[in-house]
XYZ file of C-alpha atoms in Angstrom:
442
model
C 50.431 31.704 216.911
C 50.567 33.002 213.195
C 49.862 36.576 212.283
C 46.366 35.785 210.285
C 46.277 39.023 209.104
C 49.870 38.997 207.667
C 48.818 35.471 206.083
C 45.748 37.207 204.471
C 47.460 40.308 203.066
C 50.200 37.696 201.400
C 47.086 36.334 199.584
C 45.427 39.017 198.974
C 49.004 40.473 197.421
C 49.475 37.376 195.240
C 46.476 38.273 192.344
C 48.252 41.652 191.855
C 52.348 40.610 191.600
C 50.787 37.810 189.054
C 48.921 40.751 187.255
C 52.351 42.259 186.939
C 54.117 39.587 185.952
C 51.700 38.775 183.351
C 52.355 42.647 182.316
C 56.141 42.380 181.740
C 56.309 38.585 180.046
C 53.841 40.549 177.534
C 56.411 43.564 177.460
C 59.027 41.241 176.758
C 56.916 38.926 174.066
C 56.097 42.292 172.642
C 59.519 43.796 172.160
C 61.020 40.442 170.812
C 58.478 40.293 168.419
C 59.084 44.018 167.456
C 63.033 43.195 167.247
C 62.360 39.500 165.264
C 59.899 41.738 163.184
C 62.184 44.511 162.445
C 65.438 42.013 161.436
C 63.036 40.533 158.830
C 62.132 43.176 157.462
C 65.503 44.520 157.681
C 66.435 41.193 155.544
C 64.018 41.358 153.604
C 64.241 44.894 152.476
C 68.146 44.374 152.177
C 67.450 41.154 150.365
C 64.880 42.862 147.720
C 67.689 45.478 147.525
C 70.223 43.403 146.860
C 68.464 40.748 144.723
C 65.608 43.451 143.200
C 66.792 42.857 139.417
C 67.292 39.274 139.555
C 63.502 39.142 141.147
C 61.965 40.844 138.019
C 64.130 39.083 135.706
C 62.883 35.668 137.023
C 59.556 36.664 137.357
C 59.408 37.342 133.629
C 61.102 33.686 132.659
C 57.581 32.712 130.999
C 56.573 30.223 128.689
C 56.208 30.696 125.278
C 55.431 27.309 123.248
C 55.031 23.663 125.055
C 57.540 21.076 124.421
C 56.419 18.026 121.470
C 59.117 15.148 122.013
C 57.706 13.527 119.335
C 59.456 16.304 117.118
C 62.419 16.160 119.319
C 61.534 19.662 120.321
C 61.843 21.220 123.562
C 59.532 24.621 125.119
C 60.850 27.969 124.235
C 60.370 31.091 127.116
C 61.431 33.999 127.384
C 62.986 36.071 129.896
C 63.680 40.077 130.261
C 66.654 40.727 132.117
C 66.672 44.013 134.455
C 69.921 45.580 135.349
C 73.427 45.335 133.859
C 74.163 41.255 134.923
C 77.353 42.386 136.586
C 78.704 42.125 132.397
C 80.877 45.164 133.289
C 82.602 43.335 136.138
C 83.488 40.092 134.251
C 85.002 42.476 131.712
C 86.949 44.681 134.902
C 88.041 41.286 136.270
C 89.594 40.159 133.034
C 86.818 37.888 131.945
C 87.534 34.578 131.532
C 89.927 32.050 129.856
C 87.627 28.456 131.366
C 84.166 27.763 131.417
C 85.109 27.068 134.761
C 86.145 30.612 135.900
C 83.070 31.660 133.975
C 81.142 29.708 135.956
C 82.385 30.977 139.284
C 81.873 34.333 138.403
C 78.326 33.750 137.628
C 77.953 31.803 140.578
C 79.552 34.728 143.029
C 77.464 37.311 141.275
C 74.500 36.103 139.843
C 73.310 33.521 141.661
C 74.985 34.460 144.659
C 76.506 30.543 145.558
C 73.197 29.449 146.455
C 73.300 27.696 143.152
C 75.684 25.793 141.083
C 75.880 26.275 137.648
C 77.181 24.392 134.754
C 78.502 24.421 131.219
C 78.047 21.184 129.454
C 79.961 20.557 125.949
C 77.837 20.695 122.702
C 78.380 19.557 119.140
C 76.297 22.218 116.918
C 76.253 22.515 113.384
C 74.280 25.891 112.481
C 74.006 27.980 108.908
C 74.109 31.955 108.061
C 73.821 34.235 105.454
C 73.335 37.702 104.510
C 71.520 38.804 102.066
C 69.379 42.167 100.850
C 65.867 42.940 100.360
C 64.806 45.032 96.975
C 63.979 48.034 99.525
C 67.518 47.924 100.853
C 66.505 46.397 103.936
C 70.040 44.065 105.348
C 69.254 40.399 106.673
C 71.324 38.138 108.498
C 69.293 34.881 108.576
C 70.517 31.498 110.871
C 69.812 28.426 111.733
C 71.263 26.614 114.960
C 71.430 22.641 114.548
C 71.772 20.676 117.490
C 69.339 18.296 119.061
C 66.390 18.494 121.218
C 66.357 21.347 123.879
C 64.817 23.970 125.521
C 65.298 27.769 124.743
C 65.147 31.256 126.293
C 64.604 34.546 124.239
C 66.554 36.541 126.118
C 66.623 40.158 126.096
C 68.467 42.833 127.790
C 68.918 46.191 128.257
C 71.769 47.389 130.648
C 71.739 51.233 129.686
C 74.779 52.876 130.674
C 76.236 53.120 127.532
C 75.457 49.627 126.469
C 72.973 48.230 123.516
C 69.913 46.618 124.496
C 69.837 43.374 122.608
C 67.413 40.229 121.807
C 69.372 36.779 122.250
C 68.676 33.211 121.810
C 69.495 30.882 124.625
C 70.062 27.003 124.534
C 68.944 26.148 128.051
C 70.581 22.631 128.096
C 74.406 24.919 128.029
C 73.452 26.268 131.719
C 72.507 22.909 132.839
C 68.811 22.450 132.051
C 67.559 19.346 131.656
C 66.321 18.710 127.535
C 63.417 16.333 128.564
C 61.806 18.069 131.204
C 60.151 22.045 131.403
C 62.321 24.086 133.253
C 60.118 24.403 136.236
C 60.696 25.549 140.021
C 62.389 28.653 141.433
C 65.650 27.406 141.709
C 66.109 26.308 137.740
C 64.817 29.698 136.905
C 67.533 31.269 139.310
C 69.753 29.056 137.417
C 68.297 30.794 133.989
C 69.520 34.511 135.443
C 72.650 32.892 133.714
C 71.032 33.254 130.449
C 72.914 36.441 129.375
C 76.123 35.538 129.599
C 75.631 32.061 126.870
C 73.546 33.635 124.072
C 74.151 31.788 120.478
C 73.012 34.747 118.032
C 71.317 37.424 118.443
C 70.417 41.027 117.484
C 70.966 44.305 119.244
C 69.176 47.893 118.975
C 72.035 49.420 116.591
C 71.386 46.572 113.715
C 74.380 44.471 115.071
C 73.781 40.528 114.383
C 75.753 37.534 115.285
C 76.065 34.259 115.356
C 78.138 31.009 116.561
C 79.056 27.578 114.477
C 81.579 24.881 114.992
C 84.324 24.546 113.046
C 85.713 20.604 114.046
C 89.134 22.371 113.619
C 91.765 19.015 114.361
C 93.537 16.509 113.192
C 93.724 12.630 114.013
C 93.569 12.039 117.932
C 91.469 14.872 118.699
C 88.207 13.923 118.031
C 87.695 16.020 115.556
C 87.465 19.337 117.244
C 90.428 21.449 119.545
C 89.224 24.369 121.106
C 90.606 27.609 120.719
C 93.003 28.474 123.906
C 95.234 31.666 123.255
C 97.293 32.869 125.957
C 98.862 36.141 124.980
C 99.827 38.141 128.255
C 99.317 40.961 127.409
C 95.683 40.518 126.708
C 92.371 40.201 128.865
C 90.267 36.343 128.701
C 87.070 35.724 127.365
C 85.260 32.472 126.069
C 82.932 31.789 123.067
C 79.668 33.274 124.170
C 80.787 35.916 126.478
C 82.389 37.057 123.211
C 78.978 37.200 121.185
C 77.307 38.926 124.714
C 80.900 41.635 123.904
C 79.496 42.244 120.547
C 75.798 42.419 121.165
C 76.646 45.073 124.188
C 79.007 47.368 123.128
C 79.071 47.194 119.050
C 77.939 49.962 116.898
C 78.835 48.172 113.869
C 81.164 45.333 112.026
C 84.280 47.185 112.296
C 83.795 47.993 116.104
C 83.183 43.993 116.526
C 85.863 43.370 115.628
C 88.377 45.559 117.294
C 86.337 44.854 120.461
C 87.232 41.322 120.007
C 91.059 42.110 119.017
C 91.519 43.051 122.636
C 90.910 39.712 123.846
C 92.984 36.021 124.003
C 89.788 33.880 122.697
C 89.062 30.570 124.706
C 86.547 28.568 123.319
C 84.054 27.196 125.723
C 82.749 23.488 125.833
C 85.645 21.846 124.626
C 84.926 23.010 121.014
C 86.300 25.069 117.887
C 83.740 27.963 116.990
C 84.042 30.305 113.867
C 81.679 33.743 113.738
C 79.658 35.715 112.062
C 78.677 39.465 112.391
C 76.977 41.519 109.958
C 75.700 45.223 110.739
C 72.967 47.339 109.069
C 75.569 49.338 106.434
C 75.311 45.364 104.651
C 79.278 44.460 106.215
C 79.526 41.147 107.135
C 82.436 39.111 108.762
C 83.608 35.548 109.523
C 85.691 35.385 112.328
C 87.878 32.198 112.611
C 91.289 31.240 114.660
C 93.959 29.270 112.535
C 97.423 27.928 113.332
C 99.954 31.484 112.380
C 102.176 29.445 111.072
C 99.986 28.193 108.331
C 98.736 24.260 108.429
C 95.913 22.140 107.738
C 93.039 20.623 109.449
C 94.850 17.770 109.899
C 98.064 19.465 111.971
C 95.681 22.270 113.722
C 96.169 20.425 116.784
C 97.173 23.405 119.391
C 94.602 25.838 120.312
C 96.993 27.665 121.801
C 99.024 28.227 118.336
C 96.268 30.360 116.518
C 95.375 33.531 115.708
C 92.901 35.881 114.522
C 91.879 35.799 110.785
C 88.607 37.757 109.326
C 87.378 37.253 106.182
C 84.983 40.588 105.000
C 82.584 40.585 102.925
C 84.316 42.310 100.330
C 87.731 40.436 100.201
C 88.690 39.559 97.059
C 87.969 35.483 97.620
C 84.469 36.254 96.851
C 85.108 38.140 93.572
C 84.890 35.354 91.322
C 82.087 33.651 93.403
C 79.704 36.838 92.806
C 78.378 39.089 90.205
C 80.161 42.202 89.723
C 77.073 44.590 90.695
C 75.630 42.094 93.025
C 75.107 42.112 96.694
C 77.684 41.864 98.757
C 76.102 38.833 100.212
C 78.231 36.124 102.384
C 77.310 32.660 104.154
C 79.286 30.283 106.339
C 78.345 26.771 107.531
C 80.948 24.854 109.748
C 84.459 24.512 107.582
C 86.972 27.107 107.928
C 86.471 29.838 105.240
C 89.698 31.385 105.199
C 92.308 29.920 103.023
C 89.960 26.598 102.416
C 91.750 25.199 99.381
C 94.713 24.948 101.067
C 93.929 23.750 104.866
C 91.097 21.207 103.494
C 91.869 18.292 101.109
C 88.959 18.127 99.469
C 85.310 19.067 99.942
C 84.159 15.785 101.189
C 86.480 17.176 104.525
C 84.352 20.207 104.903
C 81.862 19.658 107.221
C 78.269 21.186 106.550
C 79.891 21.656 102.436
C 76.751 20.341 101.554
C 74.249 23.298 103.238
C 77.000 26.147 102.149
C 76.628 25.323 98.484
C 73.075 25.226 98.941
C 72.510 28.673 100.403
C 75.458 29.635 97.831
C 73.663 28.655 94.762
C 70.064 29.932 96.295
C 71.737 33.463 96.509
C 73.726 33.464 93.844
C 70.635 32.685 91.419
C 69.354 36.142 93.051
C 72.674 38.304 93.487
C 71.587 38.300 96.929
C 68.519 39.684 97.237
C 65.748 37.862 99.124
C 62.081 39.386 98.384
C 61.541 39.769 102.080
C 62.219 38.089 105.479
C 59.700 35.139 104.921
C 62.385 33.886 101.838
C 64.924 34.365 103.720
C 63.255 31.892 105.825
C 62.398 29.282 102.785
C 66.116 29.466 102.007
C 67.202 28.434 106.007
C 64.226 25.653 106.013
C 65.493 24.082 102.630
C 68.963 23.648 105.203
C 67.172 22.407 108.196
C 68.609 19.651 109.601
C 65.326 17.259 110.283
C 64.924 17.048 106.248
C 68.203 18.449 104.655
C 70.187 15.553 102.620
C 67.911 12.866 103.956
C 67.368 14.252 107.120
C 67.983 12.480 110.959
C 69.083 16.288 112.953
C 67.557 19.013 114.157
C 67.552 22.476 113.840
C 66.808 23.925 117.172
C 65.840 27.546 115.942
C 65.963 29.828 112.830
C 65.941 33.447 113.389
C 65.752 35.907 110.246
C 67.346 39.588 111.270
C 66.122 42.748 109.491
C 69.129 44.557 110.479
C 68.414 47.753 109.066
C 64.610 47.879 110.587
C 65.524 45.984 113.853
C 62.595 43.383 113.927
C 63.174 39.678 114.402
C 61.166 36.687 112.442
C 61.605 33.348 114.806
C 60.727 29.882 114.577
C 61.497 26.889 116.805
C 62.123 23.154 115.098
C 61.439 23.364 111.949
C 57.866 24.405 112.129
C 58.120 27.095 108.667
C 54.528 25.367 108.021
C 52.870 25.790 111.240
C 52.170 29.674 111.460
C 51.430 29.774 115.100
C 55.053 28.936 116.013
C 56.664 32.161 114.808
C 57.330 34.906 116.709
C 57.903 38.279 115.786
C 59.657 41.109 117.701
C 60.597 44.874 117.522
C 63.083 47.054 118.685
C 60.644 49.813 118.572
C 58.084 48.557 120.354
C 59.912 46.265 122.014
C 57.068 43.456 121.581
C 57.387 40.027 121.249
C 54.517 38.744 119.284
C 53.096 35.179 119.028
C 50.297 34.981 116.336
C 49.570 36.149 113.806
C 52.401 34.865 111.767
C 54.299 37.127 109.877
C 52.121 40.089 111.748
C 55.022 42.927 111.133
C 55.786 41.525 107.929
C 52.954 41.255 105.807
């Protein structure tokens, strides 16, 4: 016969081994909670570490102006960029001599693979000038001509013995689409590229340049072969890693240029660029790569045949095109301005001709001296490329530079009537102002 009593203590038992069972699943729940807890915020910590100036840069992409398409104009933002973007290791590493290895390094570093970016090719015309304001004050004033698109502001400040700088960015170079807003975290990830693609810009010593095509090439080429020099003894860098060189580490003309010396130049997007930098003393240079043996548009078929050539503002080529006493005062469009005469054969085969005689004769009627920034401004709307000899382009931006007093007067597409489109900003206040037009420089 069964033990009844055993049978009842087994049932009486079975509440309390439950209980304890119960107990130690919520132990266990408990601790891998705690662990799955802990390795998030391990990653997360690690991954705000790791990522913490890329999250405040994107967090300040904002929007500035909304797009029009019936202008052909894209939105403008702006972004500030925290922390050094890794500019000092593209320059340890050698730099660059492809969009494509520029690419990958951004890719690695910036946006850490999770996102591709790309380069795509352009065909820009642009304008520049210096000139001087009866107070002394030194301008650099451009326009960038290209077609519809959407732009950052971009500006940086990487300490550590580099300049902080304000930049302009054509968003369609990194990929962006021109008829949509850049919207969504992962196309403003994409943006952290910004730095490393600006077209002109500004930094806090009163450095300015700027980028324009040349269309250096002969029959075959379609009209433009990039620059590709491939001394060995030299480090790589491309077109507007070059301008990012200057705007970080240039105190003045001079130091541009020897910065640049160091380097074989590859010209990004498939395309021949000449430059321009100017610096608050009123020295200006155009910077421009021709064959070393000499030649013509027309036989300047191998970028990897050229070399250096600057052209200062005080070379003797521009003594019969001034006044003796006035302003040192130079311009450039998108012809080679080095030894013109002899590698063009005739001014019908200089592209933007038209625009440099127009600046030419505006400041030669003044020995160079605008009133303030606002006619330097008439002058680069007179140019623009939406009215300009008949009209059917677009100029993107224009950006008038008070190098000596380091503010900025900007205006997107042509809009020198509309005065809620400028912007105005400051080195020392570091402000970016939208409305009222003109506020710094009435």
């Amino acid at each position: 016969m069964e033990n009844t009593e055993d049978v009842a203590g087994e049932v009486a038992a079975t509440p309390a081994v439950e209980k304890k069972k119960c107990k130690l699943w919520v132990k266990i729940t408990c601790i891998v909670l705690a662990a799955v807890i802990g390795v998030i915020a391990v990653l997360g910590i690690t991954f705000a570490c790791v990522w913490s100036d890329e999250i405040s840069s994107v967090r300040s992409f904002t929007k500035l102006r909304n797009r029009k398409d019936s202008n052909q104009e894209g939105a403008v933002y702006m972004m500030r960029v925290k922390g050094g973007f890794y500019f000092d290791d593209f320059l340890a590493q050698g730099g660059a001599s492809s969009d494509k290895q520029l690419i990958n390094f951004i890719t690695n570093h910036i946006t850490r693979g999770l996102i591709d970016v790309s380069i795509g090719e352009t065909d820009i015309g642009c304008s520049s000038f210096t000139a001087v304001t009866p107070s002394g004050d030194i301008i650099f004033a451009r326009n960038y001509d290209f077609a519809k698109t959407n732009v950052c502001l971009t500006f940086t400040d990487p300490k550590d013995g580099r300049h902080k700088s304000f930049s302009t960015v054509d968003l369609n170079y990194i990929g962006m689409d021109i008829n949509k807003d850049v919207e969504g975290l992962m196309n403003q990830i994409t943006c952290l590229a910004a730095p490393y693609v600006p077209l002109d810009g500004m930094n806090d010593a009163g450095v300015s340049c700027g980028i324009y095509m040349s269309y250096q090439g002969g029959d075959g080429t379609e009209g433009t072969v990039a620059t590709n020099q491939n001394d060995a003894a030299k480090q790589n860098i491309t077109s507007t890693t070059m301008l990012r060189l200057v705007l970080d580490y240039a105190d003045n003309v001079d130091e541009a240029v020897e910065l640049i010396k160091k380097y074989n130049l590859h010209d990004s997007a498939n395309t021949s660029f000449h430059y321009m930098v100017a610096d608050a003393t009123g020295k200006s240079a155009i910077l421009e790569w021709l064959p070393a043996d000499g030649g013509t548009d027309a036989t300047d078929n191998d970028g990897t045949a050229r070399e250096l050539v600057v052209t200062y503002n005080t070379d003797e080529m521009y003594n019969d095109l001034r006044a003796s006493d006035a302003f040192k005062y130079q311009w450039v469009t998108n012809f080679i301005v080095n030894g013109q005469d002899s590698y063009y054969t005739d001014n019908e085969a200089k592209p933007g001709y038209g625009r440099y005689e127009h600046i030419y004769d505006r400041l030669r009627a003044t020995n160079g001296v605008v009133t303030d920034e606002r006619a330097a401004m008439q002058i680069l709307s007179e140019v623009g490329q939406r009215t300009f000899n008949g009209g059917g382009g677009c100029t993107v931006h224009s950006a008038v530079f008070n190098l000596t007093k380091k503010t900025v007067l900007w205006v997107p597409n042509e809009n020198y009537d509309d005065e809620n489109a400028y912007f105005t900003y400051s080195f020392a206040t570091d402000v970016i102002t939208p409305n009222p037009v003109y506020a710094m420089f009435l």
